Coordinates of C-alpha atoms in Angstrom, one line a residue:
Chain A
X1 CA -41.4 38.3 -4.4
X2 CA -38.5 37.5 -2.3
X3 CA -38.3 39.3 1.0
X4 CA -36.0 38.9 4.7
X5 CA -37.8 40.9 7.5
X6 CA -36.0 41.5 10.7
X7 CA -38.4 43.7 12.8
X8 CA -36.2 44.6 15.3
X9 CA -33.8 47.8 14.4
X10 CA -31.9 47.3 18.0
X11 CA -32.3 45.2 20.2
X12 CA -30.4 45.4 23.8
X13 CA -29.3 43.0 26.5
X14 CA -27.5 42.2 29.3
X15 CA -24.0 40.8 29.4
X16 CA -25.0 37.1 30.5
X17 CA -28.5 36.7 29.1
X18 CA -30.1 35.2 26.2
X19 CA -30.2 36.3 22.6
X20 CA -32.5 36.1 20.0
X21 CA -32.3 38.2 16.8
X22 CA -35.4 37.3 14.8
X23 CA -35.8 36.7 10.9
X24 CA -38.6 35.9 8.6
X25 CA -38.5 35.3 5.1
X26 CA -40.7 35.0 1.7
X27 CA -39.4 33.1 -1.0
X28 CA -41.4 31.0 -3.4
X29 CA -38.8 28.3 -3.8
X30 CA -35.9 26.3 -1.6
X31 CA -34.9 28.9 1.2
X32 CA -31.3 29.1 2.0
X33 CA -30.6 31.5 4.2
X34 CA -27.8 32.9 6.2
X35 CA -26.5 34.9 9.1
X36 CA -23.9 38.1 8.1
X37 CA -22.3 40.2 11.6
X38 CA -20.4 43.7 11.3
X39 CA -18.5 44.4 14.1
X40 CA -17.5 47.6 14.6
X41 CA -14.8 49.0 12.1
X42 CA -14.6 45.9 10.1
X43 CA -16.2 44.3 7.2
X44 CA -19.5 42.6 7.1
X45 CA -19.0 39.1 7.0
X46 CA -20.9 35.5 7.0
X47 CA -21.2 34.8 10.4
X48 CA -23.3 31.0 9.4
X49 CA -25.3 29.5 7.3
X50 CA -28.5 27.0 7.7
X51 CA -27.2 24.5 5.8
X52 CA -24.4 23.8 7.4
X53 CA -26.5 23.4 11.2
X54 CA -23.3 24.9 12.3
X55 CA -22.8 27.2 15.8
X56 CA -20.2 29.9 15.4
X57 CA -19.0 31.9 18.5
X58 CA -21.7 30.4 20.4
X59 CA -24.9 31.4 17.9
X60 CA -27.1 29.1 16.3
X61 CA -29.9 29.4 13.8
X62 CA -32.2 27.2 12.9
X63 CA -34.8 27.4 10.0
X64 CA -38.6 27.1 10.4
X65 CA -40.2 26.5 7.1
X66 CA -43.0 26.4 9.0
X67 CA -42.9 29.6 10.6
X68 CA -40.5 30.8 7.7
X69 CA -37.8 32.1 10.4
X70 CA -34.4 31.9 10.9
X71 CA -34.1 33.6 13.9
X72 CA -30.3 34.0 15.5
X73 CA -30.0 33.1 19.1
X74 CA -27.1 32.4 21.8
X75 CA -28.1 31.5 25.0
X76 CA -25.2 33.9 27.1
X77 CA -24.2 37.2 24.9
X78 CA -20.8 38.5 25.4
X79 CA -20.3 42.5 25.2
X80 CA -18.1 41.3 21.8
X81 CA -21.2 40.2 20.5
X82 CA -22.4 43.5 19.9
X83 CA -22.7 44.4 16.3
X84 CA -24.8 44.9 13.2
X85 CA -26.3 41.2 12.2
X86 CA -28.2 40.6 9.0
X87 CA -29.9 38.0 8.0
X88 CA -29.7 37.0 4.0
X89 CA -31.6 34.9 1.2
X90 CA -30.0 33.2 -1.7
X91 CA -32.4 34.5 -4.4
X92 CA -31.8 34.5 -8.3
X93 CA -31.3 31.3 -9.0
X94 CA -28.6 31.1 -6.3
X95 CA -26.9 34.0 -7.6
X96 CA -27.5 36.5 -5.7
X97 CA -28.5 37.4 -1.5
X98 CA -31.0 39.4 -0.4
X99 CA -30.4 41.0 3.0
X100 CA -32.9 41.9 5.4
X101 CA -32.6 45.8 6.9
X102 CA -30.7 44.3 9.9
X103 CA -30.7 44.4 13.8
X104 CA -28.2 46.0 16.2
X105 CA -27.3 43.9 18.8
X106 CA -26.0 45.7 22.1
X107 CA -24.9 43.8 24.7
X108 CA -24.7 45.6 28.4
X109 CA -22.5 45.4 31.6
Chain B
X1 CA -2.7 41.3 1.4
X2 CA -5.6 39.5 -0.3
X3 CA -9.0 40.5 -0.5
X4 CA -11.6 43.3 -2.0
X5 CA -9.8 47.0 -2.0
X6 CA -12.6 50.0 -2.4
X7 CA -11.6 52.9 -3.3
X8 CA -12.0 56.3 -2.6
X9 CA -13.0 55.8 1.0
X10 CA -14.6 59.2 1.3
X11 CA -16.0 61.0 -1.8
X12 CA -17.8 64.5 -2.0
X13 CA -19.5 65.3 -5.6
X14 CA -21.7 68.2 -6.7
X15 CA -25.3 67.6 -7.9
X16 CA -25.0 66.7 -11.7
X17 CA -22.1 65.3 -12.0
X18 CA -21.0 61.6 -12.4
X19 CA -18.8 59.6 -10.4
X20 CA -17.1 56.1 -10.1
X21 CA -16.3 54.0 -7.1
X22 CA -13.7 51.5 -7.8
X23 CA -13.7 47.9 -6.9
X24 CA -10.9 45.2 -7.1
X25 CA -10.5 42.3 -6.1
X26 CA -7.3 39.8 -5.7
X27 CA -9.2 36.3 -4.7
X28 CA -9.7 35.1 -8.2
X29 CA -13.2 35.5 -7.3
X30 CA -15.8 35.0 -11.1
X31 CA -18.5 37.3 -9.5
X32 CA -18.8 40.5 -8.1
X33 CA -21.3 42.4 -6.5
X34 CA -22.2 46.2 -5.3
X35 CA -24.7 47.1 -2.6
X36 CA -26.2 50.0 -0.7
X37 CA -26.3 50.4 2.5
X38 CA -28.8 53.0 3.8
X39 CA -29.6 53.4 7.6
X40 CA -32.9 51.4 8.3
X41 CA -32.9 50.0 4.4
X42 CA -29.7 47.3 5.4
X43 CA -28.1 46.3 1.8
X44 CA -29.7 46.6 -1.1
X45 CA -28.4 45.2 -4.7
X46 CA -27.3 47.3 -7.5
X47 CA -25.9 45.7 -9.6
X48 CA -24.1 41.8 -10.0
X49 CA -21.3 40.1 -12.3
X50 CA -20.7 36.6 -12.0
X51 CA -17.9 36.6 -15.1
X52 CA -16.1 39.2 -17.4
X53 CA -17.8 40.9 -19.4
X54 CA -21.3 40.1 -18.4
X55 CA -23.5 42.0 -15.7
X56 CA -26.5 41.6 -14.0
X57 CA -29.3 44.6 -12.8
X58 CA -29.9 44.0 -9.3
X59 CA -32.9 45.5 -7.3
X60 CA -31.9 49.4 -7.6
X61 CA -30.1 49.5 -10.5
X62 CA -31.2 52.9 -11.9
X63 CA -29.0 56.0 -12.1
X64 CA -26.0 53.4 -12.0
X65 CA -24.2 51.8 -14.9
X66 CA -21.2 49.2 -14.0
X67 CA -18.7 47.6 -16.4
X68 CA -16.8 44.3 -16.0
X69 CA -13.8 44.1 -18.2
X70 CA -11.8 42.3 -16.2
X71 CA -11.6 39.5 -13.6
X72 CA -10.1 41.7 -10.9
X73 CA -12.4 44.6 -11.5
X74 CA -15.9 45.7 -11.2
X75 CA -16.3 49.8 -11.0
X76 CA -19.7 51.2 -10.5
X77 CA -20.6 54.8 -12.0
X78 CA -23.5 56.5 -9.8
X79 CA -24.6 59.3 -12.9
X80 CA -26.7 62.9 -12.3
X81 CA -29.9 60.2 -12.8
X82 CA -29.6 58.8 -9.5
X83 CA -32.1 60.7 -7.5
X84 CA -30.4 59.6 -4.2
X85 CA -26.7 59.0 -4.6
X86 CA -25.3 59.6 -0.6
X87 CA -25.0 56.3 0.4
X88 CA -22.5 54.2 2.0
X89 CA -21.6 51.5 -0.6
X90 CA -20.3 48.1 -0.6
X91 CA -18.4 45.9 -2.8
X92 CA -18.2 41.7 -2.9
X93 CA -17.4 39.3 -4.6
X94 CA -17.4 35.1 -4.4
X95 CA -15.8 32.3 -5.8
X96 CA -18.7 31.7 -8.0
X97 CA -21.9 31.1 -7.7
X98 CA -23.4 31.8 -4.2
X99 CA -23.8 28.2 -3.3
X100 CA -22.2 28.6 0.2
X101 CA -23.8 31.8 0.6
X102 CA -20.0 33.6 1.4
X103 CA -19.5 37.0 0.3
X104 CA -16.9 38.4 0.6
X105 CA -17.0 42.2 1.5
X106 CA -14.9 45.7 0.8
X107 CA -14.6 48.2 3.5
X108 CA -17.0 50.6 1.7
X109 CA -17.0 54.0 -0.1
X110 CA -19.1 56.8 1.3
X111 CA -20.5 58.9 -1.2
X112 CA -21.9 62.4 -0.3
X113 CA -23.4 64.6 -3.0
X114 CA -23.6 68.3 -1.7

């Protein structure tokens, strides 16, 4: 079965130092897999995507069939970086995501 | 102002009795989704359309019953036979299939069941 695991509930840093949010995944077939933010009073939304090898607001992801990760990283955090971050499977036939429990990022002065 | 409208926001039931979240959508979006959102449990899928009058189970689907009669529309009923209804939950929808991964998101309804 299909399954995202980010092991880290919260994870906090300092303004200034590197970031790395980690994902793992099971999935049977073609992973696709993406990167989904919440800031504070807004709406979740996609923040990237592997497919598209892309780097928004300074984050990058890059997927490891290998090691079956797709962990999220930024190499100085902002304190408007802080914010819930999921990371999500297309699953179902590409019909449908499945989202991993998800990690608070806090970024520190 | 385009985009996925939830409504109530905040919504306070007794135990036993049924009650419906309602999702719309203006973005000529085909499918629709609803979630849960539980603290430590991140989103979890109840239920999925991805045209009009056809709907999907999603990974908790029971003690919830949905309906998709129109494009713009996609309300979810949490019924007495949900063992666990307080819960923040989330509307989406996207253009089609979930090729580009995009959802798009509503602001959420919190449901509390005293």
């Amino acid at each position: 079965a299909q399954r995202v695991t980010q092991p880290e509930k919260l994870l906090s840093v300092f303004k200034g130092a590197p970031v790395e949010l980690k994902c793992n995944y099971s999935y049977s077939g073609s992973p696709e897999l993406f990167w989904y933010v919440q800031y504070s009073r807004q709406r979740l939304q996609l923040l990237l995507r592997h497919i598209s090898r892309e780097s928004i607001k300074g984050f990058t992801a890059d997927l490891n069939k290998g090691e079956t990760s797709f962990h999220l990283k930024k190499p100085f955090a902002q304190e408007e970086d802080s914010a819930m971050y999921y990371c999500a499977l297309l699953t179902g036939g590409g019909n449908k995501l499945t989202f991993g429990t998800g990690t608070q990022l806090k970024v520190e002065l | 102002d385009g985009g996925i409208t939830q409504s109530p926001k905040y919504l306070f039931r007794k135990e036993g009795q049924n009650v419906t979240l309602s999702c719309e959508q203006n973005l000529n979006h085909d499918a629709m989704y609803w979630y849960r959102q539980d603290p430590g449990q991140g989103l979890r899928l109840i239920y999925y359309s991805q045209i009009v009058n056809d709907f999907q189970k999603g990974d908790i689907a029971e003690g919830y019953s949905v309906s998709r009669e129109k494009k713009e529309s996609f309300p979810l009923t949490v019924t007495s036979a949900q063992k666990n209804p307080t819960a923040f939950y989330l509307c989406a929808s996207s253009i089609n299939s979930l090729n580009t991964g995009e959802l798009f998101f509503g602001e959420g309804s919190r449901l509390t069941v005293l």
